[in-house]
Short mmCIF file of C-alpha atoms and ligand atoms in Angstrom, two decimals:
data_model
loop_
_atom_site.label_atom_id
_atom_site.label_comp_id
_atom_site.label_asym_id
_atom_site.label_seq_id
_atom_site.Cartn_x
_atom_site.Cartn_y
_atom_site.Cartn_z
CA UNK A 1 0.00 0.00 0.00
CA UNK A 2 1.85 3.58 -0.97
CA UNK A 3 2.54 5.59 2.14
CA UNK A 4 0.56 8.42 1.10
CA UNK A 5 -3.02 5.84 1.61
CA UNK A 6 -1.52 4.41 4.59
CA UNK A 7 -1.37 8.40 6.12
CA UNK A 8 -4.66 9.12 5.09
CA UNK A 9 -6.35 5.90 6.37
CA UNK A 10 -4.59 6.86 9.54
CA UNK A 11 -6.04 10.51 9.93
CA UNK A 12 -9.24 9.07 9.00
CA UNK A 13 -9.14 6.81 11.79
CA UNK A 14 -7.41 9.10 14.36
CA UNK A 15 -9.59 12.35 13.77
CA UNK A 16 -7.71 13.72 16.49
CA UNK A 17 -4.22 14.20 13.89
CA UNK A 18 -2.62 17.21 15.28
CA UNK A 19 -2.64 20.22 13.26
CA UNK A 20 1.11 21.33 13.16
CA UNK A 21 0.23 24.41 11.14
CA UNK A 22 -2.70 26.42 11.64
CA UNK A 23 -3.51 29.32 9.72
CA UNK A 24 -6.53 31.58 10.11
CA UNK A 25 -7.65 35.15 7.94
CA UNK A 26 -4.07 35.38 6.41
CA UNK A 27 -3.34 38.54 4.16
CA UNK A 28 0.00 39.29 2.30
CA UNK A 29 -0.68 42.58 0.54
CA UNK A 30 2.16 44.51 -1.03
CA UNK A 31 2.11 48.26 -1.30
CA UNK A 32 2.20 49.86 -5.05
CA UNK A 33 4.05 53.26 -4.99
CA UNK A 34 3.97 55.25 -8.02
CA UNK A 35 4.69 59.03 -9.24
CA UNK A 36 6.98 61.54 -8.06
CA UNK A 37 6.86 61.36 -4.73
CA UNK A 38 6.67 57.48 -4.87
CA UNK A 39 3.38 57.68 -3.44
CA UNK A 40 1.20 54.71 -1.86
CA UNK A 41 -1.53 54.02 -4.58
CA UNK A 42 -2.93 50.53 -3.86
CA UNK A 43 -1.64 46.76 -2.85
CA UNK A 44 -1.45 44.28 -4.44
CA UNK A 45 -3.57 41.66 -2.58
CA UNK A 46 -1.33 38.30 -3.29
CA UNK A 47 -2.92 36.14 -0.78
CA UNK A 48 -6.12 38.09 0.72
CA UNK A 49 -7.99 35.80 3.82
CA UNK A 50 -6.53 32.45 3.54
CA UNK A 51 -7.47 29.67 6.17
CA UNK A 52 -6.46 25.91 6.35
CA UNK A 53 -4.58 23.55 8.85
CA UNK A 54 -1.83 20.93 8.12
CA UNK A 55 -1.42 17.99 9.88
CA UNK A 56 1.59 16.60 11.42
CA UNK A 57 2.74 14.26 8.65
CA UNK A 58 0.45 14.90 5.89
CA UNK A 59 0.97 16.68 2.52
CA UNK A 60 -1.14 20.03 1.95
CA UNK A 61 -1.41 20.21 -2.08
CA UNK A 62 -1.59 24.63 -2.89
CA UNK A 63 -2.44 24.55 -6.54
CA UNK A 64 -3.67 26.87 -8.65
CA UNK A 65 -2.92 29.61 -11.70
CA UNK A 66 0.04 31.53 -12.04
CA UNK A 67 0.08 34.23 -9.83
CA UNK A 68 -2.66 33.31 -7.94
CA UNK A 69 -0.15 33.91 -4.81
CA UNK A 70 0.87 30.27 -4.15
CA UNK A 71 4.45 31.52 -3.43
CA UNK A 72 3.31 34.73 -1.62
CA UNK A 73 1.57 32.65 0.61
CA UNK A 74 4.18 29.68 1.31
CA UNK A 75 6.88 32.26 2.37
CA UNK A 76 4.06 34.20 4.79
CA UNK A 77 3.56 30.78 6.43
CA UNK A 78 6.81 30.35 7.25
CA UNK A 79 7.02 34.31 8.11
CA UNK A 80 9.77 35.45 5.40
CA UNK A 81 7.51 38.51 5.13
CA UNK A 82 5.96 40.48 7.27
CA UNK A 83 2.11 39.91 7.00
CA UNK A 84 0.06 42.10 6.54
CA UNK A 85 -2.92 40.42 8.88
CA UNK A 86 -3.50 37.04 10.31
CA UNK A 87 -3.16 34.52 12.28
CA UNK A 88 0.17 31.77 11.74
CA UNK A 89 0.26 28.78 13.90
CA UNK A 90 2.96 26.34 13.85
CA UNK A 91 2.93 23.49 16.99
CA UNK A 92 0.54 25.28 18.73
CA UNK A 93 2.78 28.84 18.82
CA UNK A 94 1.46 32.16 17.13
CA UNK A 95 4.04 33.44 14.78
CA UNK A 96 2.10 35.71 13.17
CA UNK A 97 2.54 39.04 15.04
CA UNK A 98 6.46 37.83 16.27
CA UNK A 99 8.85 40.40 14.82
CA UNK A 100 12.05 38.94 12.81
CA UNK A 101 14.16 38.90 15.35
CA UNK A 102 12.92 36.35 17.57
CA UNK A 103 11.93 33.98 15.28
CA UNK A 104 15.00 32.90 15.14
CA UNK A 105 15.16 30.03 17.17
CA UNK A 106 12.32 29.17 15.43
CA UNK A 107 13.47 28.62 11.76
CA UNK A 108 15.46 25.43 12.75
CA UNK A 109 11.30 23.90 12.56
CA UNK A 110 10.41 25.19 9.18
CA UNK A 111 12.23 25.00 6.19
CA UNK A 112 11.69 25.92 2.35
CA UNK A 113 12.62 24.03 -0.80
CA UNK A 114 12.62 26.56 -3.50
CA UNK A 115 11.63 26.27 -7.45
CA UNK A 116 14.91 27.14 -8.73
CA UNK A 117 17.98 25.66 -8.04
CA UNK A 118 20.28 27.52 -10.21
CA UNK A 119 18.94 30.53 -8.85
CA UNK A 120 18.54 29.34 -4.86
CA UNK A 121 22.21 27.62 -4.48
CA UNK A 122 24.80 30.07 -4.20
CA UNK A 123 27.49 29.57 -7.00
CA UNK A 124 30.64 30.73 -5.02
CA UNK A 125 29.82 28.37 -2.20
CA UNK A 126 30.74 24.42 -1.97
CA UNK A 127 28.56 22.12 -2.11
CA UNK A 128 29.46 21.37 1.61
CA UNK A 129 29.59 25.26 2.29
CA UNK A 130 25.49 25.70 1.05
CA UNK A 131 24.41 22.36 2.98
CA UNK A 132 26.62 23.51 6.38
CA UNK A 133 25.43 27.10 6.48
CA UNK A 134 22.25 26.49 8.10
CA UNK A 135 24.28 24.06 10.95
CA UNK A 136 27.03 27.13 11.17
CA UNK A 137 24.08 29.57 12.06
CA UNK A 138 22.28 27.43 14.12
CA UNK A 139 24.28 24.92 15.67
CA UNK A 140 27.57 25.08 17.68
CA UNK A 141 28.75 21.54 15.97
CA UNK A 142 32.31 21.01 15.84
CA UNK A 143 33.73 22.00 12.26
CA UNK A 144 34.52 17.62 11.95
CA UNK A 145 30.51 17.18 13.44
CA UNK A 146 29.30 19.17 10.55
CA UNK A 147 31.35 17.32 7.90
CA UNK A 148 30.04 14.28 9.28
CA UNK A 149 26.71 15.82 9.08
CA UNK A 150 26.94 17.12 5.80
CA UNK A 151 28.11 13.88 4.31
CA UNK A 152 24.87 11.99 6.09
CA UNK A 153 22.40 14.60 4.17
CA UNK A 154 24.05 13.71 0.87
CA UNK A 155 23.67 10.01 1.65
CA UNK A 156 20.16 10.66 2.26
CA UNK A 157 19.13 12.62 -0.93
CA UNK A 158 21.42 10.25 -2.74
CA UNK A 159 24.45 12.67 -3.77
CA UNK A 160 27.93 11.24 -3.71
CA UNK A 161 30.14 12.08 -0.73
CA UNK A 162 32.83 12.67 -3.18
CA UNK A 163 31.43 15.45 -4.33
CA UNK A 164 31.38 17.89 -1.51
CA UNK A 165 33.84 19.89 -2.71
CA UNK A 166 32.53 20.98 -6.03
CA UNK A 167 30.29 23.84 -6.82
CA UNK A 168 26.61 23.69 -7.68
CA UNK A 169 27.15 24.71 -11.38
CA UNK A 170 29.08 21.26 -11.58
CA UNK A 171 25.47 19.45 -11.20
CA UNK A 172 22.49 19.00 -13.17
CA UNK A 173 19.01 20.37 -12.45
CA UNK A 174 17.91 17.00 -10.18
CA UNK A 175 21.10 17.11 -8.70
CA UNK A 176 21.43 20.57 -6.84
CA UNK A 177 17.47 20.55 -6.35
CA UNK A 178 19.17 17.74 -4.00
CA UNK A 179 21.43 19.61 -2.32
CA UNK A 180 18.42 22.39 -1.59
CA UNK A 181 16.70 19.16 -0.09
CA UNK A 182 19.48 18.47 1.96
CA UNK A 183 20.35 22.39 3.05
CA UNK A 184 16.37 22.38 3.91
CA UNK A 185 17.07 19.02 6.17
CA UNK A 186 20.16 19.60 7.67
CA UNK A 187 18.31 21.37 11.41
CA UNK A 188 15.77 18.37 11.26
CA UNK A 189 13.26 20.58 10.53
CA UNK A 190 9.25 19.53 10.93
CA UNK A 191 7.54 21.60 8.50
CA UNK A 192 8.59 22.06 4.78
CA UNK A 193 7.35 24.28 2.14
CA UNK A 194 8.21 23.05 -1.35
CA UNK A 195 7.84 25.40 -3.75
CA UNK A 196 7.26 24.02 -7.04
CA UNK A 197 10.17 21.62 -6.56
CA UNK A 198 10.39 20.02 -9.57
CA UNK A 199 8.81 22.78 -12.22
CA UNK A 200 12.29 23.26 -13.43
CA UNK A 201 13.36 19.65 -13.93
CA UNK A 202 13.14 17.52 -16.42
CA UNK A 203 10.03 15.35 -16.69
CA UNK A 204 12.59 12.39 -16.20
CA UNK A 205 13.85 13.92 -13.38
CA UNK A 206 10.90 15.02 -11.97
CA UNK A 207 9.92 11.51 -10.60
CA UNK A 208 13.14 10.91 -8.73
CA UNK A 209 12.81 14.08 -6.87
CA UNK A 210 9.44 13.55 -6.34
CA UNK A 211 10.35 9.91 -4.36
CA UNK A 212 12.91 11.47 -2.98
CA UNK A 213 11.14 13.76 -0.87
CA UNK A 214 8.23 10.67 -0.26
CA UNK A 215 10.90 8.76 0.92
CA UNK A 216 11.97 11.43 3.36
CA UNK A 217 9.01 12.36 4.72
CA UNK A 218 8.10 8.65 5.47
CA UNK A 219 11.41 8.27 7.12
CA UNK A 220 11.43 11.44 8.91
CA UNK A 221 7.97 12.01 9.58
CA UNK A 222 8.07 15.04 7.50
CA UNK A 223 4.56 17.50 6.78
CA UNK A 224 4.78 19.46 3.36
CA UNK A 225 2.94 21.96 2.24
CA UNK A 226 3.64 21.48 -1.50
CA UNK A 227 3.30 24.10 -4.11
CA UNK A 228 2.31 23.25 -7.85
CA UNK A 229 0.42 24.06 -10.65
CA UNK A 230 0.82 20.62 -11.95
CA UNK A 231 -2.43 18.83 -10.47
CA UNK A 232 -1.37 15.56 -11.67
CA UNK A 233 1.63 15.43 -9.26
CA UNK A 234 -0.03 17.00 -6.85
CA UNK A 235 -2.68 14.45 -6.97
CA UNK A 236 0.17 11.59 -6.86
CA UNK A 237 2.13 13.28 -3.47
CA UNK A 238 -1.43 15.27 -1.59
CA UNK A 239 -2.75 13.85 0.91
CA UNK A 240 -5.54 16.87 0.68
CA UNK A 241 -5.63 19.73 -1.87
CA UNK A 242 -5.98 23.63 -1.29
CA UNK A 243 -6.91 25.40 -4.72
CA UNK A 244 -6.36 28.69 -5.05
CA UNK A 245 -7.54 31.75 -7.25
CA UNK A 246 -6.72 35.32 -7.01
CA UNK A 247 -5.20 35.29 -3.32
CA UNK A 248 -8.40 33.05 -1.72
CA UNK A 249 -8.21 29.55 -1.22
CA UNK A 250 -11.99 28.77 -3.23
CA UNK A 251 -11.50 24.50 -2.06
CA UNK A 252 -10.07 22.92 0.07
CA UNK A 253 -10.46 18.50 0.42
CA UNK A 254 -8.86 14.88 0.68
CA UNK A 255 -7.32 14.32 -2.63
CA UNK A 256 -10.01 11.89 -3.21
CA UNK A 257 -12.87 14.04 -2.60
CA UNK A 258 -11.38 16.79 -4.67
CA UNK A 259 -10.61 15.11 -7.63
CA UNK A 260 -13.64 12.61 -8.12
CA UNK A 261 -16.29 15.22 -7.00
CA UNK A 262 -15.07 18.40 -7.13
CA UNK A 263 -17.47 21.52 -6.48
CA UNK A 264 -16.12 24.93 -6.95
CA UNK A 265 -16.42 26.33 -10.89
CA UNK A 266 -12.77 26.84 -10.99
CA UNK A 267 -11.34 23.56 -9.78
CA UNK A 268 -13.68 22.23 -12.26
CA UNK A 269 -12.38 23.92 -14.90
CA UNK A 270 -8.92 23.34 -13.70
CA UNK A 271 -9.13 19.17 -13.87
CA UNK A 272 -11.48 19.11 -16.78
CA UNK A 273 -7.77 21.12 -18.35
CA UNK A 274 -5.65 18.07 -17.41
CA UNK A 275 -5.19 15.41 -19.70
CA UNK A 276 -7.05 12.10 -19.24
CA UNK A 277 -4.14 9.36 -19.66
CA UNK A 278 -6.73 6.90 -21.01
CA UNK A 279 -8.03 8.05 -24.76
CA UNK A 280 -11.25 5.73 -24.45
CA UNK A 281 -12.50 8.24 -21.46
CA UNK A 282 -11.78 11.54 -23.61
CA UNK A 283 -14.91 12.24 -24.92
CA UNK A 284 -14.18 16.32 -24.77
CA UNK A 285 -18.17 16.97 -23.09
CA UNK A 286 -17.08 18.20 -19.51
CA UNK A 287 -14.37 20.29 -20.57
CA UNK A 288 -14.54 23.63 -19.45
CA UNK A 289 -12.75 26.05 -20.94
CA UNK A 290 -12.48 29.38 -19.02
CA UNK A 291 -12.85 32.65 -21.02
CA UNK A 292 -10.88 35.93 -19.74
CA UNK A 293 -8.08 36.73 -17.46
CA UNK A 294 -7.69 36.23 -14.71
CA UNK A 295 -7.91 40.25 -12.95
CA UNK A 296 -5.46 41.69 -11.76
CA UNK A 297 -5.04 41.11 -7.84
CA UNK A 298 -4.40 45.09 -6.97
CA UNK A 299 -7.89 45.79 -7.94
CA UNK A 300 -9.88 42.12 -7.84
CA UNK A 301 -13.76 42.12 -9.07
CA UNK A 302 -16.61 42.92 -6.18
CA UNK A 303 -18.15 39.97 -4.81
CA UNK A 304 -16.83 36.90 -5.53
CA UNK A 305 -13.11 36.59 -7.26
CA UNK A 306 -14.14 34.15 -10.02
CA UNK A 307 -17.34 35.99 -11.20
CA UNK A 308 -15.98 38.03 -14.39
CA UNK A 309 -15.07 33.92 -15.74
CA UNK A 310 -17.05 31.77 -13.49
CA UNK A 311 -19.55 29.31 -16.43
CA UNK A 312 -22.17 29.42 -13.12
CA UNK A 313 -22.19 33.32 -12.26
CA UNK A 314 -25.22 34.66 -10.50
CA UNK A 315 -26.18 37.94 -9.39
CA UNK A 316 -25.29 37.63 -6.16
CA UNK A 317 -21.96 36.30 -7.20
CA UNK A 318 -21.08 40.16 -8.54
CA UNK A 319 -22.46 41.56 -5.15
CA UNK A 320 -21.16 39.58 -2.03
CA UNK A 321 -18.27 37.61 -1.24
CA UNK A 322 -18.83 33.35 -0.34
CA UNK A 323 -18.35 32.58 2.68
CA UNK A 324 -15.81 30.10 3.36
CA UNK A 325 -17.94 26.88 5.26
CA UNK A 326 -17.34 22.79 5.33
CA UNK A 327 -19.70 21.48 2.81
CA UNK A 328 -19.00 17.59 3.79
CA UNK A 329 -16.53 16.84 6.86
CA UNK A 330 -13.06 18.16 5.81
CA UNK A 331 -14.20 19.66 2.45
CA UNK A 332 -14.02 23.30 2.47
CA UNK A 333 -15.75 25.49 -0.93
CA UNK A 334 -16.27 28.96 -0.96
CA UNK A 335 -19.19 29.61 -3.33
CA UNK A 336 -22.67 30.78 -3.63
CA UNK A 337 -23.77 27.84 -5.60
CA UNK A 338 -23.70 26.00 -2.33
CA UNK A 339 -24.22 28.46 0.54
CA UNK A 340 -26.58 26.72 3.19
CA UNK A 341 -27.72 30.39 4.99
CA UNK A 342 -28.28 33.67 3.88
CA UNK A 343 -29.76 35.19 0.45
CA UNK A 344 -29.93 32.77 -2.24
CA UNK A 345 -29.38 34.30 -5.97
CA UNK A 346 -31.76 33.25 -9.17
CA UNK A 347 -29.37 32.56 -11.90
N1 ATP B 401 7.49 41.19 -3.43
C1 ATP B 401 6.40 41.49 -4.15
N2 ATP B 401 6.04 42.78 -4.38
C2 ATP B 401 4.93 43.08 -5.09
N3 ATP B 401 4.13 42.18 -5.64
C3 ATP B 401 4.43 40.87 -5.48
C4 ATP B 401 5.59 40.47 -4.73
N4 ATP B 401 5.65 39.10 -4.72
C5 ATP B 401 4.58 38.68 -5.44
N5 ATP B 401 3.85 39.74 -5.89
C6 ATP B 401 2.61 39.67 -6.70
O1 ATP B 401 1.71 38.85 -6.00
C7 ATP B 401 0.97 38.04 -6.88
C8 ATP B 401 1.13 36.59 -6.48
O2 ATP B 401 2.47 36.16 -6.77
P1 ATP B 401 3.03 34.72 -6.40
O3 ATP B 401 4.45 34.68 -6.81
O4 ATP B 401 2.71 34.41 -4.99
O5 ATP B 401 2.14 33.80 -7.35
P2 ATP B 401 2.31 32.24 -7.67
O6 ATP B 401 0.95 31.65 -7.52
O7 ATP B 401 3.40 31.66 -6.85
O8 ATP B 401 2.70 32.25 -9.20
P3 ATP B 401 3.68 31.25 -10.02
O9 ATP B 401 2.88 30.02 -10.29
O10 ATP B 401 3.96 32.03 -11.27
O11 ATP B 401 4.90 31.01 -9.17
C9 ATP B 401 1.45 38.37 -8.28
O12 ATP B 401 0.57 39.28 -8.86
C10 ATP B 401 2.81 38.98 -8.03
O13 ATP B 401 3.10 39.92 -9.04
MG1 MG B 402 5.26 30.76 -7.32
#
């Protein structure tokens, strides 16, 4: 049985999983200057009210559109910005509010796994150099206690020993999104945000990475919160599945759930987009194809984000925002088309 069933049978018998990360109402908006005097004229709202949990172990899927604020959001979790409002829970301790300074002793906990690896591994530093930094800031290991360390992260994301001593320009694309694995592992951190860790690969490579980190999570008891606009892997490594649009999270469900009945217009549109492996099932009737962009998120439509391309919009849809509410036990849709109170809308 893959390890990814064998974690979700578990949460489904333990309903008492502990949420490791809890976040409530969180907003990321960045300020737009412009003119002479550089002048505050707006802000962009990347992630605007965005609420889920992850549980210790799990995977959290965030998928969703370019620039829909996936990234923005990832990095506000783990506090690399400033929020602008909200609540950020990680084992039970706010981090929202806590200025930069003393989170500190917190980053050992968290870690991020970025999309790029050319452009996240530094190209003057070893190999061992990029892997030990996080030990020599954190950690008052003996300079042979990090070498020893820094040779057991490269055994475990399968990188030769031999090669500490070479730059990250010497490696292909799989290779140094290794050694970002291994810099992200080296304080035994809990929580990991990948972001989009394998959109630069190869396909070919894309597979071994993805195992990779399976493999380590299983053996470390790892919980990801893993970014991608590719719903196919996400739907191979999720355990459940945020989607996002325009800086709200519109669904939120077990993988299962999600993909065999999913609610919201837009996740329907975005898995009717994916390609069905088997050619007998194709039969092109439930594809939707979404017309428009998608606005711009300094000045997002009134009401509800999706209305200017939603194939469902009401009136009410162009008037008031959905509330966010648990349609079925653990799957979350923000939409009128299946609000239980308030004003219905004729459409
Ligand atoms: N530092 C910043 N300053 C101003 N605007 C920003 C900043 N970072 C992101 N944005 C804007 O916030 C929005 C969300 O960006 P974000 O990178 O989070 O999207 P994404 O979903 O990760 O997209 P992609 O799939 O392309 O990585 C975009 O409109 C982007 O231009
Ligand atoms: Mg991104």
């Amino acid at each position: 049985m893959p390890p990814a069933l064998i974690r979700g049978l578990c949460q489904l018998l333990d309903n008492s999983a502990k949420k490791l990360v809890e976040v409530k109402d969180l907003k990321m908006h960045f300020p737009v200057y412009a003119g002479l005097f550089r002048r505050k004229v707006g802000d962009v709202k990347a992630v605007d009210g965005v609420s889920f949990d992850v549980y210790e172990g799990e995977t959290l899927g965030l998928v969703g559109e370019s620039g829909c604020g996936k990234s923005t959001c990832g990095r506000a979790v783990l506090r690399l910005y400033d929020i602008t409002n909200g609540s950020v829970k990680i084992n039970d301790i706010e981090i929202g509010e806590t200025p930069q300074s003393e989170l500190r002793p917190m980053r050992p906990e968290m870690q991020m796994v970025f999309q790029d690896p050319q452009a996240s591994l530094n190209p003057r530093m070893t190999v061992q150099a990029i892997i030990q930094e996080p030990l020599d800031e954190h950690t008052t290991l003996t300079k042979a206690e990090k070498a020893q360390k820094v040779g057991e992260l490269m055994d475990a994301v399968g990188l030769n020993r031999a090669f500490a001593k070479r730059y990250p320009q010497a490696f292909s694309g799989g290779q140094r999104q290794r050694i970002g694995i291994a810099r992200a592992l080296a304080l035994n951190p809990k929580f990991i945000v990948c972001d989009e860790p394998i959109a630069a690969l190869d396909v070919s490579i894309q597979a071994q990475v993805v195992n990779l980190l399976e493999d380590l999570q299983e053996q470390l008891g790892l919980t990801y919160l893993f970014i991608s606009h590719d719903l196919s892997m996400v739907r191979h490594i999720a355990d459940r599945v945020a989607v996002m649009y325009l800086g709200k999270v519109v669904e939120l469900a077990p993988r299962e759930a999600l993909y065999a009945t999913p609610k919201h217009p837009y996740t329907q549109a975005l898995l009717s987009a994916v390609p069905e492996p088997d050619p007998t099932k194709v039969t092109g009737a439930d594809r939707v194809v979404l017309t428009g962009d998608v606005p711009s998120p300094s000045n997002p439509p009134k009401g509800c984000n999706f209305c200017t391309r939603c194939p469902a919009v009401m009136d009410i849809c162009k008037q008031i925002e959905p509330t966010y509410q648990e349609l079925e036990p653990g799957h979350f849709v923000a939409c009128h088309l299946f609000e239980t109170t308030g004003e219905q809308g004729g459409s």
